[in-house]
PDB file of C-alpha atoms in Angstrom:
ATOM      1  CA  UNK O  20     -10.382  62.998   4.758  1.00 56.00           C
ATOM      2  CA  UNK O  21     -12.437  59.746   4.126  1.00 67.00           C
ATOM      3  CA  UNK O  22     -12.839  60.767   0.767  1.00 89.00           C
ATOM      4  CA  UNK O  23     -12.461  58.499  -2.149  1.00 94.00           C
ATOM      5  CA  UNK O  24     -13.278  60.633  -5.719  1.00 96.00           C
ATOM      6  CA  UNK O  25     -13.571  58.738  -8.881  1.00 96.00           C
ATOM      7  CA  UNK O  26     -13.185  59.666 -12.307  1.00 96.00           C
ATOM      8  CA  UNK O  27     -15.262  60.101 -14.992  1.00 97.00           C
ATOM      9  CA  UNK O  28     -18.658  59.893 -13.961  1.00 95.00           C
ATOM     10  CA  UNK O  29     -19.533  57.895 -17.454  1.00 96.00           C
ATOM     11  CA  UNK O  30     -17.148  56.530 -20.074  1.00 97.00           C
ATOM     12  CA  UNK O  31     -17.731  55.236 -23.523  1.00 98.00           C
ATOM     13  CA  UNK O  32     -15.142  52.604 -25.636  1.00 98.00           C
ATOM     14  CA  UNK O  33     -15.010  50.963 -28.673  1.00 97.00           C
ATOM     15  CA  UNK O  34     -14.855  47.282 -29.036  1.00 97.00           C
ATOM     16  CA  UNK O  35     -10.890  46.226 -28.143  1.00 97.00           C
ATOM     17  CA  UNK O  36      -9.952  49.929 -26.809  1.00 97.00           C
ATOM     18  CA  UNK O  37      -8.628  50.223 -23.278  1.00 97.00           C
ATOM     19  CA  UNK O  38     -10.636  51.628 -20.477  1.00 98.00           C
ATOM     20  CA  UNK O  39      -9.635  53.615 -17.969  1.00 98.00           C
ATOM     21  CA  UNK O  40     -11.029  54.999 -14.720  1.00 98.00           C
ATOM     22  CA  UNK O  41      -9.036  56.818 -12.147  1.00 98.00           C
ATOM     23  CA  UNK O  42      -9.052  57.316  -8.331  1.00 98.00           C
ATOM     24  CA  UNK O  43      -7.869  59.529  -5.110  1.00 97.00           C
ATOM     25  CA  UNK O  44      -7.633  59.465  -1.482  1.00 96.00           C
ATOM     26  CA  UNK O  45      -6.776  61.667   0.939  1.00 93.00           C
ATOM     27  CA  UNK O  46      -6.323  59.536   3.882  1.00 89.00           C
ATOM     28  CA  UNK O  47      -2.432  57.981   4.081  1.00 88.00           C
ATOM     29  CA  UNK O  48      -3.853  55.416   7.020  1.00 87.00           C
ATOM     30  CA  UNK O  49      -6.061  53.241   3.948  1.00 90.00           C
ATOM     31  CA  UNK O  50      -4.295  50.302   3.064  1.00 89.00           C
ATOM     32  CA  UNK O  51      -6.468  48.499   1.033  1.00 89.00           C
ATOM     33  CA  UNK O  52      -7.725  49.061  -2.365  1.00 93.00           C
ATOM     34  CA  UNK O  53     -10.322  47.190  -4.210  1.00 92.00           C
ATOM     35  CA  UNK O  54     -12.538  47.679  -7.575  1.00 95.00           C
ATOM     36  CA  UNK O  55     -15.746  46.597  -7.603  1.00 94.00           C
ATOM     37  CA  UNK O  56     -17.758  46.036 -10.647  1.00 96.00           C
ATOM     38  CA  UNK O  57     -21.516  45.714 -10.680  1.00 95.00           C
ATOM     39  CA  UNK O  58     -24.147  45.008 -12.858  1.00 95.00           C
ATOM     40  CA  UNK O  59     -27.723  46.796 -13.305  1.00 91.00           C
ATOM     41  CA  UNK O  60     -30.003  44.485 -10.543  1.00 88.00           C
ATOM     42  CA  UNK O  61     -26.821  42.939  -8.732  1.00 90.00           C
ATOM     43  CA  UNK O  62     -24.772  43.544  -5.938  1.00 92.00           C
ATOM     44  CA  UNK O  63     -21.081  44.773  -6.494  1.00 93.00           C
ATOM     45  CA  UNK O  64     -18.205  42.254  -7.248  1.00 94.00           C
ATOM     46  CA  UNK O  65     -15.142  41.901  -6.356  1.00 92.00           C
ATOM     47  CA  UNK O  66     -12.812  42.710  -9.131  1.00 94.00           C
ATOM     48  CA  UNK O  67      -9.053  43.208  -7.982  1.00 93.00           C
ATOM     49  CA  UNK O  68      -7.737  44.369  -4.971  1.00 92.00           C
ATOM     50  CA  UNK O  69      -4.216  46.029  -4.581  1.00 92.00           C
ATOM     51  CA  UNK O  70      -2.161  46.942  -1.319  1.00 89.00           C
ATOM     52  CA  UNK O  71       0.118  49.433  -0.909  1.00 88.00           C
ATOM     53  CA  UNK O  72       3.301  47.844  -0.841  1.00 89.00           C
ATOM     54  CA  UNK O  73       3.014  46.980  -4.391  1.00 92.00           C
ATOM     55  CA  UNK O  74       2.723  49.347  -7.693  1.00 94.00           C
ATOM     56  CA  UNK O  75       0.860  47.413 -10.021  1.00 96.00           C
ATOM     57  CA  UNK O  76      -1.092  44.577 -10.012  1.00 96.00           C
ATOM     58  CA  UNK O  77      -2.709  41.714 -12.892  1.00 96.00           C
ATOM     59  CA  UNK O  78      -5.203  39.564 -13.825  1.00 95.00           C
ATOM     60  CA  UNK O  79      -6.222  38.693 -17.139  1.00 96.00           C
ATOM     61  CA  UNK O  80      -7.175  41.908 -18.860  1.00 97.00           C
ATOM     62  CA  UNK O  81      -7.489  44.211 -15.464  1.00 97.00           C
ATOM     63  CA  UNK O  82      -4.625  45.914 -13.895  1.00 97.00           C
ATOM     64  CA  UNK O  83      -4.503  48.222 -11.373  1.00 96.00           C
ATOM     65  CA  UNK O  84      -2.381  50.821 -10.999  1.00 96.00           C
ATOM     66  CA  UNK O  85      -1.152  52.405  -7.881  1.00 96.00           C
ATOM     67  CA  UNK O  86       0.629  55.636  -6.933  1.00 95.00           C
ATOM     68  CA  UNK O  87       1.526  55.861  -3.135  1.00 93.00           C
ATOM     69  CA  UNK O  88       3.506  59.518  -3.464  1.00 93.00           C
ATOM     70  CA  UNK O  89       0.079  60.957  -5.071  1.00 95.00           C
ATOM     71  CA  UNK O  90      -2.723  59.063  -3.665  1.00 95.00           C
ATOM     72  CA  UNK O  91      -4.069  57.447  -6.841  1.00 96.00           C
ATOM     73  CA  UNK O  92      -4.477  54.412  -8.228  1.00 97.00           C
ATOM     74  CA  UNK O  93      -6.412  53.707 -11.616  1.00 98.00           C
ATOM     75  CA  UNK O  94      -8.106  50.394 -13.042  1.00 98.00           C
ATOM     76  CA  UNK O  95      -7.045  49.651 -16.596  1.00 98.00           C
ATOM     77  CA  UNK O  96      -9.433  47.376 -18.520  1.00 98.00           C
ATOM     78  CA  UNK O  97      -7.838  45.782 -21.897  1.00 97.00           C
ATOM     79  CA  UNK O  98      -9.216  44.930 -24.504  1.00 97.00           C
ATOM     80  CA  UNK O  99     -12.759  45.691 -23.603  1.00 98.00           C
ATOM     81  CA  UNK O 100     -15.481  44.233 -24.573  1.00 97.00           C
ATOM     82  CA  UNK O 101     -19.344  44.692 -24.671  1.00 97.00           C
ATOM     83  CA  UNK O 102     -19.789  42.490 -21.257  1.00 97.00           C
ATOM     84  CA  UNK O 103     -17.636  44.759 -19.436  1.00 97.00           C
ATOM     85  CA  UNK O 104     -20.151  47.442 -19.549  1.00 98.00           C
ATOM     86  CA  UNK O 105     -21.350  48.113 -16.287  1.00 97.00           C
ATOM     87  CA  UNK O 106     -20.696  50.517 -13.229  1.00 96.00           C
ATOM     88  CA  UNK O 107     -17.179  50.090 -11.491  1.00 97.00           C
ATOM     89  CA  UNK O 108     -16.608  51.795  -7.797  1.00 96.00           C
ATOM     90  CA  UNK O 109     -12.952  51.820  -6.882  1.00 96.00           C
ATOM     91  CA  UNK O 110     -13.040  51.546  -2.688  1.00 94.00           C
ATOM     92  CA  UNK O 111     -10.159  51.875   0.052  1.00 93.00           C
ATOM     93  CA  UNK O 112      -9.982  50.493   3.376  1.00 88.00           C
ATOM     94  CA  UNK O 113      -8.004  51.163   6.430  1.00 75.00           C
ATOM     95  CA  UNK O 114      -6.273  49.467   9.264  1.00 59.00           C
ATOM     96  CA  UNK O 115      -8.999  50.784  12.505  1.00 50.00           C
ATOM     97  CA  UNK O 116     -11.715  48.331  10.971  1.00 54.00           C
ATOM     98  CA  UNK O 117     -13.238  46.956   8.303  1.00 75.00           C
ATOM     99  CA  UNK O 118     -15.475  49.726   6.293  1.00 86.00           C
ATOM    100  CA  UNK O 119     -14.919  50.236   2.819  1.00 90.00           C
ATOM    101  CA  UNK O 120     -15.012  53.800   1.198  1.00 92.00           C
ATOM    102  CA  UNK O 121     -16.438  53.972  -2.108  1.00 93.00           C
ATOM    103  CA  UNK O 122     -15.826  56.239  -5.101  1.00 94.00           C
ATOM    104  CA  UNK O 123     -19.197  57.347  -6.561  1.00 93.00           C
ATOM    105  CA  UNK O 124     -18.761  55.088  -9.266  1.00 94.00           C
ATOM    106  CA  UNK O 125     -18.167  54.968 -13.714  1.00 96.00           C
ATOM    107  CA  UNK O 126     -20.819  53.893 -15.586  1.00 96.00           C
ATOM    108  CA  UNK O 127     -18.403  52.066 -18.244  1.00 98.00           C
ATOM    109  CA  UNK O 128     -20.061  51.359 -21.902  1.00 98.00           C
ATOM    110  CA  UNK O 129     -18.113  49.593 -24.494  1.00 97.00           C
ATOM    111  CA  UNK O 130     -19.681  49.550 -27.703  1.00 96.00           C
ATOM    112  CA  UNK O 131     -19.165  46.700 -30.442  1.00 93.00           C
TER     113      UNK O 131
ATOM    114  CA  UNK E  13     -22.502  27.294  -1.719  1.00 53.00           C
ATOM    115  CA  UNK E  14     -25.246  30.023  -1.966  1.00 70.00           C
ATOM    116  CA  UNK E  15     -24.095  33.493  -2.019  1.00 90.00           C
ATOM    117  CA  UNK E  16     -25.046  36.077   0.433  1.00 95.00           C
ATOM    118  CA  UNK E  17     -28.914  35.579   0.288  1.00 96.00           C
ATOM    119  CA  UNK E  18     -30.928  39.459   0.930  1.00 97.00           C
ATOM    120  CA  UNK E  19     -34.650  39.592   1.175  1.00 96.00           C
ATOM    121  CA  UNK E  20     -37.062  41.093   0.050  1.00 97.00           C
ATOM    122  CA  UNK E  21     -35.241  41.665  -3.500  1.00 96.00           C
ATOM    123  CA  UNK E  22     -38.171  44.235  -3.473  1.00 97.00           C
ATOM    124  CA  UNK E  23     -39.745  46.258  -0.107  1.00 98.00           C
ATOM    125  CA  UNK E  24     -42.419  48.976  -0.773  1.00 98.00           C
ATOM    126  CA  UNK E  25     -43.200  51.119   2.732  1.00 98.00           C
ATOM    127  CA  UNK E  26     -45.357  53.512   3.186  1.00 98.00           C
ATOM    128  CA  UNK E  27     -43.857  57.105   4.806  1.00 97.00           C
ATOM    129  CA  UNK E  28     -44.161  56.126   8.799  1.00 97.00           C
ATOM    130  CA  UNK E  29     -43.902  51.871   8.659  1.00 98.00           C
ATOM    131  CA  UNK E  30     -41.163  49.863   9.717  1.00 98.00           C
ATOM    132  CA  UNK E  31     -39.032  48.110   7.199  1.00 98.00           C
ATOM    133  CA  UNK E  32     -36.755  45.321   7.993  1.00 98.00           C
ATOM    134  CA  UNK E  33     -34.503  44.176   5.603  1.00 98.00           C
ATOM    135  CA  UNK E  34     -32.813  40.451   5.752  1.00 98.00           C
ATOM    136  CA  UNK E  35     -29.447  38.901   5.081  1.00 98.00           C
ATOM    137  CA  UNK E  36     -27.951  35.665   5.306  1.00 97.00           C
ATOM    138  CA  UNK E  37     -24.379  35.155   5.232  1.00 94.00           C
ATOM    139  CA  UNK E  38     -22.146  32.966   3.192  1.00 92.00           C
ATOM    140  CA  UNK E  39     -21.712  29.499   5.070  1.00 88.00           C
ATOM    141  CA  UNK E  40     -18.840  30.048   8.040  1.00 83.00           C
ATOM    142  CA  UNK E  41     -19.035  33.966   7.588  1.00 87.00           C
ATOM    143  CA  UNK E  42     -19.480  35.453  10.888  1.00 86.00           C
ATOM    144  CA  UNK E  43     -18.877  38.825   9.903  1.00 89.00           C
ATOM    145  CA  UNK E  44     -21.603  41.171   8.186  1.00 93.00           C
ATOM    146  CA  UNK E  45     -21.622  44.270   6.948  1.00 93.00           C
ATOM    147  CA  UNK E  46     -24.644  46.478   5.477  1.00 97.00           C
ATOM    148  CA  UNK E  47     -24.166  49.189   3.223  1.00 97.00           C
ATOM    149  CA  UNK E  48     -26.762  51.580   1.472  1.00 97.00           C
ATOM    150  CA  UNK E  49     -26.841  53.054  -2.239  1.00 94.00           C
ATOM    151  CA  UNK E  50     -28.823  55.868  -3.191  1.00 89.00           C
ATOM    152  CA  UNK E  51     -29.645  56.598  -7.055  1.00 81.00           C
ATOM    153  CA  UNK E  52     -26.441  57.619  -8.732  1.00 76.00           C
ATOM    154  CA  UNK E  53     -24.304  57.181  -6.191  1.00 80.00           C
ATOM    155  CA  UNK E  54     -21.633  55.166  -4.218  1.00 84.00           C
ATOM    156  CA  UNK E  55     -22.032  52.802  -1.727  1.00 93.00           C
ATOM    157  CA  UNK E  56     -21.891  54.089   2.290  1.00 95.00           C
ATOM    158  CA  UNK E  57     -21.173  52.135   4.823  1.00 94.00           C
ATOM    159  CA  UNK E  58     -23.797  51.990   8.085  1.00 96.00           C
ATOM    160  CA  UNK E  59     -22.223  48.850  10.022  1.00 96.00           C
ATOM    161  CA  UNK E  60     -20.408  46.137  11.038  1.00 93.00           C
ATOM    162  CA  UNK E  61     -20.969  43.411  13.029  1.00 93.00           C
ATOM    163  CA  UNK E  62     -20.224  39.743  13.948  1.00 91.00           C
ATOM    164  CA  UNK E  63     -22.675  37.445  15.815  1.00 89.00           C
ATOM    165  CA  UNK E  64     -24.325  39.288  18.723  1.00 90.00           C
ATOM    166  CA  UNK E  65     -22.321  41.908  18.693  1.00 93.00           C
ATOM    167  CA  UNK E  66     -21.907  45.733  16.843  1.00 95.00           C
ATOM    168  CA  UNK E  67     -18.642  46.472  15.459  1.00 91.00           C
ATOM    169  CA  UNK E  68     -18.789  49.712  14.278  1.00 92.00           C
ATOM    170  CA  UNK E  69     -22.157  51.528  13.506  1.00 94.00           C
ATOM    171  CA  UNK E  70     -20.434  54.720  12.591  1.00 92.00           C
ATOM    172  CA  UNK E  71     -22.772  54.840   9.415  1.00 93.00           C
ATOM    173  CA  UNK E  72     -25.813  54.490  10.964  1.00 95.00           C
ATOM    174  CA  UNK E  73     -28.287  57.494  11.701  1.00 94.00           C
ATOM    175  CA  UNK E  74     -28.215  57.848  15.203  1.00 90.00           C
ATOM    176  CA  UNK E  75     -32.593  57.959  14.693  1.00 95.00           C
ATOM    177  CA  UNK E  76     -34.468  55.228  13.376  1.00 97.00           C
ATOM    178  CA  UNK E  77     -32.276  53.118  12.480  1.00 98.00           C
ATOM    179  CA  UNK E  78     -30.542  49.682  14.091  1.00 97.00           C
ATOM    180  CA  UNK E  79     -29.161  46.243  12.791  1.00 97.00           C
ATOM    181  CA  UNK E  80     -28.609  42.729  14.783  1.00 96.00           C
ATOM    182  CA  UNK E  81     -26.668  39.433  13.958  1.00 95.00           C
ATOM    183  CA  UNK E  82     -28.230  37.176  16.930  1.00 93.00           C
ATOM    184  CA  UNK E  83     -26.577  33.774  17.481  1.00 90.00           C
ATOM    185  CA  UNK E  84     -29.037  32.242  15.138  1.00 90.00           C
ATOM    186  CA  UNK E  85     -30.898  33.658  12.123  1.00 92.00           C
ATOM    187  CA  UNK E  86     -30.035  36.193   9.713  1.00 95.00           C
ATOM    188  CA  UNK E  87     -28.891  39.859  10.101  1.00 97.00           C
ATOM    189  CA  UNK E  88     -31.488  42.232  10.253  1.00 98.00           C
ATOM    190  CA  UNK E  89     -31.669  46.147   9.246  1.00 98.00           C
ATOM    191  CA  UNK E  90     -34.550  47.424  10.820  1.00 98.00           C
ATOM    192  CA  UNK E  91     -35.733  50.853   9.734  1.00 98.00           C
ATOM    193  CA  UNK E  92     -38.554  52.464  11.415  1.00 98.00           C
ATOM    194  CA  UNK E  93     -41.182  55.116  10.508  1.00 98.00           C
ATOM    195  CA  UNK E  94     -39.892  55.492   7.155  1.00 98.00           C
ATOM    196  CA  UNK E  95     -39.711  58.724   5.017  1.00 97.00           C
ATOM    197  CA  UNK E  96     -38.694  58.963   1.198  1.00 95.00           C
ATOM    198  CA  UNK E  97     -35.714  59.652   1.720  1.00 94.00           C
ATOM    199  CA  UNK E  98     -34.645  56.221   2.974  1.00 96.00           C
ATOM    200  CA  UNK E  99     -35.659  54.636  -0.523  1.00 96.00           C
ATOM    201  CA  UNK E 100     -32.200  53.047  -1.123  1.00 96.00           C
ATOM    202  CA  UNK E 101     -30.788  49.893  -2.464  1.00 96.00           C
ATOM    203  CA  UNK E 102     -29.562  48.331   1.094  1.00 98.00           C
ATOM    204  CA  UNK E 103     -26.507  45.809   0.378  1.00 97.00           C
ATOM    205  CA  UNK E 104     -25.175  43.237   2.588  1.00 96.00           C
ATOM    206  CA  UNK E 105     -21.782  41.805   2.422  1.00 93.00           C
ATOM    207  CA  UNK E 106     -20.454  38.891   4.513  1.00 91.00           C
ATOM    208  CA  UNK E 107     -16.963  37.528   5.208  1.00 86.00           C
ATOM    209  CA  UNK E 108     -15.018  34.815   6.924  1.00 79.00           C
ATOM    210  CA  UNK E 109     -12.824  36.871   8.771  1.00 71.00           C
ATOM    211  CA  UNK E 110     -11.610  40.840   9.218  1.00 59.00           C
ATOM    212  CA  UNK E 111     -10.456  40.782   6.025  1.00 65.00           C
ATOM    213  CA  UNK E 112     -12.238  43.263   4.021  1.00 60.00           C
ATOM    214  CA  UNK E 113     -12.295  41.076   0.965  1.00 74.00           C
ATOM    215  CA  UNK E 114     -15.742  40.472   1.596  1.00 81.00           C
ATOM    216  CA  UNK E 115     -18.791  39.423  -0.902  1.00 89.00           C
ATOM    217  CA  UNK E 116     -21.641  41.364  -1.565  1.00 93.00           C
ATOM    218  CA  UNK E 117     -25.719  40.244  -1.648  1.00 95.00           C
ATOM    219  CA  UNK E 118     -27.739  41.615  -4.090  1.00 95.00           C
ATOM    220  CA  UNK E 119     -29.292  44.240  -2.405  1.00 96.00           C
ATOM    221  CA  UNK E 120     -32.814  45.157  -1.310  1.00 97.00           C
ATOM    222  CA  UNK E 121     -34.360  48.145  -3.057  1.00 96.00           C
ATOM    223  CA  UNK E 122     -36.675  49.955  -0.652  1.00 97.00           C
ATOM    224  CA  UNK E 123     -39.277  52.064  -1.984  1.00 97.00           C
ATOM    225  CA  UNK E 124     -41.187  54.690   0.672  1.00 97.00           C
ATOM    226  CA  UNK E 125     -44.396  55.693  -1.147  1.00 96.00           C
TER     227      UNK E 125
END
């Protein structure tokens, strides 16, 4: 039930194409929901974070998505660019404390 | 304002030593959290805690394994008699308050030879 299972494993874009990466829960008490993106070397970094009382949320070229009813949310990356190739975790949180639970991660590439 | 600072960056053990892995918070974070990455994989929590005190250690083995946050000085993660299978990248994340919108270190990649 602490499950968090992120999809796809790898993903490849071209130059300017959107990217897409997708996420499920099972447990309705998780309240919190960030993406992390991290580089090869580096420690994870904070992206965007969403709660549930909202369905969408922006910042520049990332949005996230979020579906309460089905227990998914999805980060959409516009416009993507060679930079934004790295690995992105989607996480979710709940209320009893302050542990994160991580999707296994998408290796994103975005070719020029 | 430095970051969360981790050291080593690197730790090579030897099956059956100790390893103790470091991590200073971000200035005025009294929270700290460790989490550990194997190859390929997500990040899993092991445990929170603030200064002098365990939080929640729900992801820690019950063997081998324990953390601190005394009053003064860094976190540690202290892993004793190692065996390969504890080669990991160990993160640390910090954070002002119970927040969860914490910041990560960059990790400290344990190798057990």
């Amino acid at each position: 039930q602490q499950q968090v299972k992120q999809s796809p494993q790898s993903l490849i874009v071209q130059k300017g194409g959107i990217s897409i990466i997708n996420c499920a829960y099972e447990n309705t008490a998780f309240d919190y929901f960030p993406w992390y993106q991290q580089f090869p070397g580096k420690g994870p970094a904070l992206l965007i974070a969403i709660r549930p009382d909202v369905s969408e949320k922006k910042e520049g070229r990332f949005t996230i998505s979020f579906n309460k009813s089905a227990k998914q949310f999805s980060l959409h990356i516009m416009d993507s660019q060679p930079g934004d190739s790295a690995t992105y975790f989607c996480a979710a949180g709940g209320t009893s404390g302050s542990r994160l639970t991580f999707g296994e991660g998408t290796q994103l590439t975005v070719n020029p | 304002n430095a970051g969360v600072m981790q050291n080593p960056r690197h730790l090579v053990r030897r099956r059956g030593q100790e390893a103790r892995l470091r991590c200073s918070p971000m200035k005025g974070h009294s929270h700290v959290y460790w989490y550990r990455q194997l190859p390929e994989e997500g990040l899993k929590f092991m445990v929170y805690l603030q200064k002098e005190n365990i939080i929640d250690e729900s992801g820690m083995p019950k063997e081998r394994f324990s953390a601190e946050f005394p009053k003064e000085g860094p976190s540690i993660l202290r892993i004793q008699q190692v065996v390969r299978g504890d080669s990991a990248a160990y993160f640390c994340a910090s954070s002002p308050a119970d927040n969860r919108g914490y910041t990560f270190g960059s990790g400290t990649r344990l190798t057990v030879v």
